[in-house]
């Protein structure tokens, strides 16, 4: 028997598609809405190949409230929403701030507005460790100070968290779980779904795998003069399937009335900081494939080091990241090889 219907906005995207798989495997019915601005409909086939179940798919934009109204009309009984629909490129957000505010915030506000009248009980929101900025101390807990955002993208995450808090407190009768992701990497072990960057990747792992396969000549390591043991930046790289599983647990908690507060916040990370150089070494060790790379200057706006204290999620959600970095790197490589076979 189905555990209920979940609306996954941005469900053909990177984290959304992995979460749709985990939700279906846990017994939920999944309805995906995506405008395909940074993904494509083949992802639905990938989800079906993994799970044997084709999720419902609505191609529409969540900033269009009438399209959302129609969706709720057509798909009665949605119990929860997981909101992945957002733009996420830091650099682009600096060039197009209004687009970022409009897209990310209107999407969230439309969803929130329609929840009570459609009987939707709760929303899981994709936030980011970007809210901690350059932390004074690592690892960061959920109570670490929120720092002034350094990009409109980061600001949309901070503002979204506040919008959710204010709306839930207003007596709307809904609950929320806010998940602050660290650096999601890797792909589904089946290599049926993964990250599909548009154009030249801005993030480390897609650039690395594209270099390893020869699409890019060389990976640039942005700075090795940071005050870290090897001079390169440190991040908490979290396997995307582990991350996706946390959403299932969060939904389950929210819908079963086990939340201790109407808005709960969890860091989703491994608790281990890895440097950019260590990540490259892990990839080479795990796959046996060399990655040509060179050290270049720092990238503007980069944080020197940030990693999670995931204890709250470990204890309260009962969730823990389990994949090793070697497995994660192998999955990223298998996905790149799959894309290569498809001529992408
Ligand atoms: C950034 C955002 C984060 C956002 C994420 C997804 C900040 C502080 N973080 O993460 O909020 O959710 O993007 O878009 O704005 N690197 C290289 N060479 C490369 C690419 C990256 O050396 O070609 C290094 C970077 O300098 C950084 C690390 O790899 O130290 C990770 O970079 P990246 O994958 O872009 O993620 P973040 O910048 O951490």
CSV table of C-alpha atoms and ligand atoms in Angstrom, one decimal:
chain,number,residue,atom,x,y,z
A,1,UNK,CA,0.0,0.0,0.0
A,2,UNK,CA,1.2,3.5,-0.8
A,3,UNK,CA,2.5,5.6,2.1
A,4,UNK,CA,1.1,8.7,0.4
A,5,UNK,CA,1.6,11.1,-2.4
A,6,UNK,CA,4.6,13.4,-2.4
A,7,UNK,CA,5.1,16.3,-4.7
A,8,UNK,CA,8.8,16.6,-5.7
A,9,UNK,CA,9.4,20.0,-7.3
A,10,UNK,CA,12.5,20.1,-9.4
A,11,UNK,CA,12.3,16.4,-9.4
A,12,UNK,CA,14.2,15.9,-12.7
A,13,UNK,CA,17.2,17.7,-11.3
A,14,UNK,CA,20.2,16.3,-9.6
A,15,UNK,CA,19.1,15.9,-6.0
A,16,UNK,CA,15.4,15.8,-6.9
A,17,UNK,CA,15.8,12.7,-9.1
A,18,UNK,CA,17.8,10.7,-6.6
A,19,UNK,CA,15.2,11.6,-4.0
A,20,UNK,CA,12.3,10.5,-6.2
A,21,UNK,CA,14.0,7.1,-6.5
A,22,UNK,CA,14.4,6.7,-2.8
A,23,UNK,CA,10.8,7.9,-2.1
A,24,UNK,CA,9.4,5.3,-4.6
A,25,UNK,CA,11.6,2.6,-3.1
A,26,UNK,CA,10.2,3.5,0.3
A,27,UNK,CA,6.7,3.1,-0.9
A,28,UNK,CA,5.6,6.7,-1.7
A,29,UNK,CA,3.8,7.8,-4.8
A,30,UNK,CA,5.8,10.5,-6.5
A,31,UNK,CA,4.5,13.5,-8.5
A,32,UNK,CA,7.3,15.5,-10.1
A,33,UNK,CA,6.9,19.0,-11.3
A,34,UNK,CA,9.8,20.5,-13.3
A,35,UNK,CA,10.2,23.2,-15.9
A,36,UNK,CA,13.2,21.3,-17.4
A,37,UNK,CA,15.2,24.6,-17.3
A,38,UNK,CA,18.3,22.6,-16.1
A,39,UNK,CA,17.4,19.0,-16.7
A,40,UNK,CA,15.5,16.9,-19.2
A,41,UNK,CA,12.6,14.4,-19.4
A,42,UNK,CA,14.9,11.4,-20.0
A,43,UNK,CA,15.5,11.5,-16.2
A,44,UNK,CA,12.0,10.2,-15.8
A,45,UNK,CA,13.0,7.1,-17.8
A,46,UNK,CA,16.1,6.7,-15.6
A,47,UNK,CA,13.9,6.8,-12.4
A,48,UNK,CA,11.6,4.2,-14.0
A,49,UNK,CA,14.5,2.0,-15.0
A,50,UNK,CA,15.8,2.0,-11.4
A,51,UNK,CA,12.5,1.6,-9.5
A,52,UNK,CA,10.3,-0.1,-12.1
A,53,UNK,CA,7.8,2.7,-11.4
A,54,UNK,CA,7.2,5.7,-13.6
A,55,UNK,CA,6.6,8.8,-11.5
A,56,UNK,CA,3.8,11.2,-12.5
A,57,UNK,CA,5.4,14.1,-14.3
A,58,UNK,CA,4.0,17.6,-14.9
A,59,UNK,CA,6.1,20.0,-17.0
A,60,UNK,CA,5.4,23.4,-15.5
A,61,UNK,CA,7.0,26.2,-13.7
A,62,UNK,CA,6.4,26.6,-10.0
A,63,UNK,CA,6.4,30.4,-10.3
A,64,UNK,CA,3.2,29.9,-12.2
A,65,UNK,CA,0.6,29.6,-9.4
A,66,UNK,CA,-2.2,28.7,-11.8
A,67,UNK,CA,-0.1,25.7,-13.1
A,68,UNK,CA,0.3,24.6,-9.5
A,69,UNK,CA,-3.4,25.0,-8.9
A,70,UNK,CA,-4.1,22.7,-11.8
A,71,UNK,CA,-1.5,20.2,-10.6
A,72,UNK,CA,-3.2,20.0,-7.2
A,73,UNK,CA,-6.6,19.6,-9.0
A,74,UNK,CA,-5.3,16.7,-11.1
A,75,UNK,CA,-3.3,15.0,-8.3
A,76,UNK,CA,-5.6,15.0,-5.3
A,77,UNK,CA,-4.3,13.9,-1.9
A,78,UNK,CA,-0.7,15.2,-1.9
A,79,UNK,CA,0.5,14.9,1.7
A,80,UNK,CA,3.9,16.4,1.5
A,81,UNK,CA,6.1,18.5,-0.7
A,82,UNK,CA,9.9,18.4,-1.2
A,83,UNK,CA,11.0,21.6,-2.8
A,84,UNK,CA,14.1,21.3,-5.0
A,85,UNK,CA,12.8,23.7,-7.6
A,86,UNK,CA,15.4,26.5,-7.6
A,87,UNK,CA,18.3,28.0,-9.5
A,88,UNK,CA,21.6,27.3,-7.8
A,89,UNK,CA,24.6,28.8,-9.7
A,90,UNK,CA,26.4,31.2,-7.4
A,91,UNK,CA,28.1,33.3,-10.2
A,92,UNK,CA,24.9,33.5,-12.3
A,93,UNK,CA,23.0,34.8,-9.3
A,94,UNK,CA,25.3,37.7,-9.0
A,95,UNK,CA,24.6,38.6,-12.6
A,96,UNK,CA,20.9,38.0,-12.5
A,97,UNK,CA,19.8,38.8,-8.9
A,98,UNK,CA,16.2,39.6,-9.7
A,99,UNK,CA,15.8,36.3,-11.6
A,100,UNK,CA,17.1,34.4,-8.6
A,101,UNK,CA,14.9,36.2,-6.1
A,102,UNK,CA,11.8,35.8,-8.4
A,103,UNK,CA,12.4,32.2,-9.3
A,104,UNK,CA,13.5,30.8,-5.9
A,105,UNK,CA,11.2,32.9,-3.7
A,106,UNK,CA,8.1,32.9,-5.8
A,107,UNK,CA,8.3,29.2,-6.2
A,108,UNK,CA,8.4,28.7,-2.4
A,109,UNK,CA,5.7,31.2,-1.6
A,110,UNK,CA,3.3,29.7,-4.2
A,111,UNK,CA,3.8,26.3,-2.8
A,112,UNK,CA,3.3,27.5,0.8
A,113,UNK,CA,0.2,29.4,-0.2
A,114,UNK,CA,-1.5,26.4,-1.8
A,115,UNK,CA,-0.6,23.9,0.9
A,116,UNK,CA,-3.4,24.5,3.5
A,117,UNK,CA,-6.2,24.7,0.9
A,118,UNK,CA,-5.0,21.4,-0.6
A,119,UNK,CA,-4.5,19.6,2.7
A,120,UNK,CA,-0.7,19.3,2.3
A,121,UNK,CA,0.7,18.6,5.7
A,122,UNK,CA,4.4,19.6,5.4
A,123,UNK,CA,7.2,20.8,3.2
A,124,UNK,CA,10.9,19.7,3.2
A,125,UNK,CA,13.1,22.6,2.0
A,126,UNK,CA,16.5,22.3,0.3
A,127,UNK,CA,18.8,24.8,2.1
A,128,UNK,CA,22.5,24.9,2.1
A,129,UNK,CA,25.6,25.3,4.2
A,130,UNK,CA,26.0,28.5,2.4
A,131,UNK,CA,23.9,30.1,5.2
A,132,UNK,CA,26.9,29.7,7.5
A,133,UNK,CA,29.2,31.7,5.2
A,134,UNK,CA,32.8,31.5,6.4
A,135,UNK,CA,32.3,29.8,9.8
A,136,UNK,CA,34.2,30.9,12.8
A,137,UNK,CA,34.5,27.3,13.9
A,138,UNK,CA,34.3,23.9,12.3
A,139,UNK,CA,32.4,21.6,12.3
A,140,UNK,CA,29.3,23.8,12.1
A,141,UNK,CA,26.1,22.9,14.0
A,142,UNK,CA,22.6,24.1,13.3
A,143,UNK,CA,23.1,26.8,15.9
A,144,UNK,CA,26.3,28.2,14.3
A,145,UNK,CA,25.7,31.8,13.4
A,146,UNK,CA,24.1,32.7,10.0
A,147,UNK,CA,26.5,35.0,8.2
A,148,UNK,CA,25.6,37.7,5.7
A,149,UNK,CA,25.1,36.0,2.3
A,150,UNK,CA,27.8,36.6,-0.2
A,151,UNK,CA,25.5,36.0,-3.3
A,152,UNK,CA,21.9,36.4,-4.2
A,153,UNK,CA,21.7,32.6,-4.5
A,154,UNK,CA,22.9,32.3,-0.9
A,155,UNK,CA,20.5,35.0,0.2
A,156,UNK,CA,17.5,33.2,-1.4
A,157,UNK,CA,18.3,30.3,1.0
A,158,UNK,CA,18.4,32.5,4.0
A,159,UNK,CA,15.3,34.4,3.1
A,160,UNK,CA,13.5,31.1,2.2
A,161,UNK,CA,14.2,29.7,5.7
A,162,UNK,CA,12.7,32.9,7.2
A,163,UNK,CA,9.7,32.8,4.9
A,164,UNK,CA,9.0,29.2,6.0
A,165,UNK,CA,9.4,30.1,9.7
A,166,UNK,CA,7.1,33.1,9.5
A,167,UNK,CA,4.5,31.2,7.5
A,168,UNK,CA,4.4,28.2,9.8
A,169,UNK,CA,4.2,30.4,12.8
A,170,UNK,CA,1.3,32.3,11.3
A,171,UNK,CA,-0.9,29.3,12.0
A,172,UNK,CA,-1.0,28.0,8.5
A,173,UNK,CA,-1.3,24.5,10.0
A,174,UNK,CA,1.7,23.1,8.1
A,175,UNK,CA,5.1,21.7,9.2
A,176,UNK,CA,8.5,22.0,7.7
A,177,UNK,CA,11.9,20.4,7.7
A,178,UNK,CA,14.7,22.5,6.5
A,179,UNK,CA,17.8,20.5,5.3
A,180,UNK,CA,21.1,22.3,5.0
A,181,UNK,CA,23.2,20.4,2.5
A,182,UNK,CA,26.9,20.5,2.4
A,183,UNK,CA,28.5,19.5,-0.9
A,184,UNK,CA,26.4,16.8,-2.7
A,185,UNK,CA,28.5,14.7,-5.1
A,186,UNK,CA,28.4,11.3,-6.9
A,187,UNK,CA,25.5,9.6,-8.6
A,188,UNK,CA,23.1,6.7,-8.3
A,189,UNK,CA,25.2,3.4,-8.3
A,190,UNK,CA,23.1,2.2,-11.3
A,191,UNK,CA,24.5,5.1,-13.3
A,192,UNK,CA,21.0,5.7,-14.6
A,193,UNK,CA,20.8,9.1,-13.1
A,194,UNK,CA,23.3,11.7,-12.0
A,195,UNK,CA,24.3,15.3,-12.3
A,196,UNK,CA,23.8,16.9,-15.7
A,197,UNK,CA,25.6,20.2,-15.7
A,198,UNK,CA,24.6,22.7,-18.4
A,199,UNK,CA,27.7,23.9,-20.4
A,200,UNK,CA,31.0,24.2,-18.5
A,201,UNK,CA,30.5,22.8,-15.0
A,202,UNK,CA,31.1,25.3,-12.2
A,203,UNK,CA,31.2,22.7,-9.4
A,204,UNK,CA,34.3,20.6,-8.6
A,205,UNK,CA,33.2,17.0,-9.2
A,206,UNK,CA,31.5,17.4,-12.6
A,207,UNK,CA,34.5,19.4,-13.8
A,208,UNK,CA,36.8,16.7,-12.5
A,209,UNK,CA,35.0,13.8,-14.2
A,210,UNK,CA,34.8,15.7,-17.5
A,211,UNK,CA,38.5,16.3,-17.2
A,212,UNK,CA,39.2,12.6,-16.5
A,213,UNK,CA,37.2,11.6,-19.6
A,214,UNK,CA,39.0,14.2,-21.8
A,215,UNK,CA,36.1,16.7,-22.4
A,216,UNK,CA,38.2,19.3,-20.4
A,217,UNK,CA,41.9,19.6,-20.7
A,218,UNK,CA,42.8,20.3,-17.1
A,219,UNK,CA,41.1,20.8,-13.8
A,220,UNK,CA,42.0,24.1,-12.1
A,221,UNK,CA,42.4,23.9,-8.4
A,222,UNK,CA,41.3,27.3,-7.1
A,223,UNK,CA,44.1,28.2,-4.6
A,224,UNK,CA,46.5,26.3,-2.5
A,225,UNK,CA,47.5,29.1,-0.2
A,226,UNK,CA,44.6,28.8,2.2
A,227,UNK,CA,45.3,28.1,5.8
A,228,UNK,CA,44.5,24.4,5.6
A,229,UNK,CA,46.9,21.5,5.9
A,230,UNK,CA,47.5,21.2,2.1
A,231,UNK,CA,46.5,24.8,1.2
A,232,UNK,CA,43.4,23.9,-0.8
A,233,UNK,CA,39.8,24.5,0.4
A,234,UNK,CA,38.0,22.0,2.6
A,235,UNK,CA,34.4,20.8,2.1
A,236,UNK,CA,32.1,18.1,3.4
A,237,UNK,CA,31.4,16.0,0.3
A,238,UNK,CA,28.1,14.1,0.9
A,239,UNK,CA,27.0,11.2,-1.4
A,240,UNK,CA,23.8,12.2,-3.2
A,241,UNK,CA,22.1,8.9,-2.5
A,242,UNK,CA,22.8,9.3,1.3
A,243,UNK,CA,21.4,12.8,0.9
A,244,UNK,CA,18.3,11.6,-0.9
A,245,UNK,CA,17.6,9.1,1.9
A,246,UNK,CA,17.6,11.8,4.5
A,247,UNK,CA,14.6,13.4,2.6
A,248,UNK,CA,12.6,10.2,3.0
A,249,UNK,CA,13.3,10.1,6.7
A,250,UNK,CA,12.4,13.8,7.0
A,251,UNK,CA,9.1,13.3,5.2
A,252,UNK,CA,8.3,10.2,7.3
A,253,UNK,CA,9.0,12.2,10.5
A,254,UNK,CA,6.9,15.2,9.4
A,255,UNK,CA,3.9,13.2,8.2
A,256,UNK,CA,3.8,10.8,11.2
A,257,UNK,CA,3.6,13.7,13.6
A,258,UNK,CA,7.0,12.9,15.2
A,259,UNK,CA,8.5,16.4,14.6
A,260,UNK,CA,9.4,18.0,17.9
A,261,UNK,CA,9.0,21.5,16.5
A,262,UNK,CA,6.9,22.8,13.6
A,263,UNK,CA,10.1,23.8,11.8
A,264,UNK,CA,13.1,21.6,12.3
A,265,UNK,CA,16.5,22.2,10.8
A,266,UNK,CA,19.2,19.6,10.1
A,267,UNK,CA,22.7,19.7,8.7
A,268,UNK,CA,23.2,17.0,6.1
A,269,UNK,CA,26.9,16.2,5.8
A,270,UNK,CA,29.3,13.5,6.7
A,271,UNK,CA,31.1,15.3,9.4
A,272,UNK,CA,34.4,14.9,7.6
A,273,UNK,CA,36.2,17.7,5.9
A,274,UNK,CA,38.1,16.8,2.8
A,275,UNK,CA,40.4,19.2,0.8
A,276,UNK,CA,40.1,19.7,-2.9
A,277,UNK,CA,43.5,18.0,-3.3
A,278,UNK,CA,42.4,15.1,-1.2
A,279,UNK,CA,39.2,14.7,-3.3
A,280,UNK,CA,41.2,14.6,-6.5
A,281,UNK,CA,43.5,11.9,-4.9
A,282,UNK,CA,40.4,9.9,-3.7
A,283,UNK,CA,39.1,10.0,-7.3
A,284,UNK,CA,42.4,8.8,-8.7
A,285,UNK,CA,42.7,6.1,-6.1
A,286,UNK,CA,39.1,4.8,-6.4
A,287,UNK,CA,39.0,4.7,-10.2
A,288,UNK,CA,42.7,4.4,-11.2
A,289,UNK,CA,42.1,7.3,-13.6
A,290,UNK,CA,44.5,10.3,-13.5
A,291,UNK,CA,43.1,13.8,-13.5
A,292,UNK,CA,45.3,16.4,-15.1
A,293,UNK,CA,45.2,19.4,-12.8
A,294,UNK,CA,47.0,22.6,-12.0
A,295,UNK,CA,47.0,25.1,-9.2
A,296,UNK,CA,45.6,28.5,-10.1
A,297,UNK,CA,44.5,31.6,-8.1
A,298,UNK,CA,41.6,31.6,-5.6
A,299,UNK,CA,38.1,31.8,-6.9
A,300,UNK,CA,36.3,35.0,-5.7
A,301,UNK,CA,33.8,34.3,-3.0
A,302,UNK,CA,35.0,30.8,-2.0
A,303,UNK,CA,34.8,29.8,1.6
A,304,UNK,CA,38.1,28.5,3.0
A,305,UNK,CA,36.8,25.6,5.0
A,306,UNK,CA,33.4,24.3,6.1
A,307,UNK,CA,32.2,20.9,7.3
A,308,UNK,CA,29.2,19.7,9.2
A,309,UNK,CA,28.5,18.5,12.6
A,310,UNK,CA,25.7,16.1,11.5
A,311,UNK,CA,24.9,14.8,15.1
A,312,UNK,CA,21.5,16.3,15.2
A,313,UNK,CA,20.4,14.5,12.0
A,314,UNK,CA,22.2,11.3,13.2
A,315,UNK,CA,20.4,11.4,16.6
A,316,UNK,CA,17.0,12.9,15.8
A,317,UNK,CA,16.4,11.8,12.3
A,318,UNK,CA,18.2,8.5,12.8
A,319,UNK,CA,20.0,9.2,9.5
A,320,UNK,CA,23.7,8.9,8.8
A,321,UNK,CA,25.8,9.2,5.7
A,322,UNK,CA,27.3,5.8,5.0
A,323,UNK,CA,29.0,5.9,1.6
A,324,UNK,CA,32.7,6.1,1.5
A,325,UNK,CA,34.3,8.8,-0.6
A,326,UNK,CA,35.9,6.1,-2.8
A,327,UNK,CA,32.4,4.6,-3.6
A,328,UNK,CA,31.1,8.1,-4.2
A,329,UNK,CA,33.9,8.9,-6.6
A,330,UNK,CA,33.4,5.5,-8.4
A,331,UNK,CA,29.7,6.4,-8.8
A,332,UNK,CA,30.6,9.8,-10.3
A,333,UNK,CA,32.9,8.2,-12.7
A,334,UNK,CA,30.4,5.5,-13.7
A,335,UNK,CA,27.9,8.2,-14.4
A,336,UNK,CA,30.4,10.1,-16.6
A,337,UNK,CA,31.1,7.0,-18.5
A,338,UNK,CA,27.4,6.4,-19.0
A,339,UNK,CA,27.0,10.0,-20.4
A,340,UNK,CA,29.9,9.3,-22.7
A,341,UNK,CA,28.2,6.2,-24.0
A,342,UNK,CA,25.1,8.4,-24.7
A,343,UNK,CA,27.3,10.8,-26.6
A,344,UNK,CA,26.8,13.6,-24.0
B,1,LIG,C1,28.8,26.3,-4.0
B,1,LIG,C2,28.0,27.1,-3.0
B,1,LIG,C3,26.9,26.3,-2.5
B,1,LIG,C4,26.1,25.7,-3.6
B,1,LIG,C5,26.9,24.9,-4.5
B,1,LIG,C6,26.1,24.3,-5.6
B,1,LIG,C7,29.2,28.8,-1.8
B,1,LIG,C8,30.1,29.1,-0.7
B,1,LIG,N1,28.9,27.5,-1.9
B,1,LIG,O1,29.5,25.3,-3.3
B,1,LIG,O2,26.1,27.0,-1.6
B,1,LIG,O3,25.0,25.0,-3.0
B,1,LIG,O4,28.0,25.7,-5.0
B,1,LIG,O5,26.1,25.1,-6.8
B,1,LIG,O6,28.8,29.7,-2.5
B,1,LIG,N2,36.9,24.0,-7.2
B,1,LIG,C9,38.1,23.9,-7.8
B,1,LIG,N3,38.1,23.8,-9.2
B,1,LIG,C10,36.9,23.8,-9.9
B,1,LIG,C11,35.7,23.9,-9.2
B,1,LIG,C12,35.7,24.0,-7.8
B,1,LIG,O7,39.2,24.0,-7.3
B,1,LIG,O8,36.9,23.7,-11.1
B,1,LIG,C13,37.0,24.1,-5.7
B,1,LIG,C14,36.3,25.4,-5.1
B,1,LIG,O9,37.3,26.4,-5.1
B,1,LIG,C15,35.8,24.9,-3.8
B,1,LIG,C16,35.6,23.4,-4.0
B,1,LIG,O10,36.2,23.0,-5.2
B,1,LIG,O11,36.9,25.0,-2.9
B,1,LIG,C17,34.1,23.1,-4.1
B,1,LIG,O12,33.6,24.0,-5.1
B,1,LIG,P1,32.1,23.8,-5.7
B,1,LIG,O13,31.9,22.4,-6.2
B,1,LIG,O14,31.9,24.9,-6.7
B,1,LIG,O15,31.1,24.0,-4.5
B,1,LIG,P2,31.1,25.2,-3.4
B,1,LIG,O16,31.7,26.4,-4.0
B,1,LIG,O17,31.6,24.6,-2.2
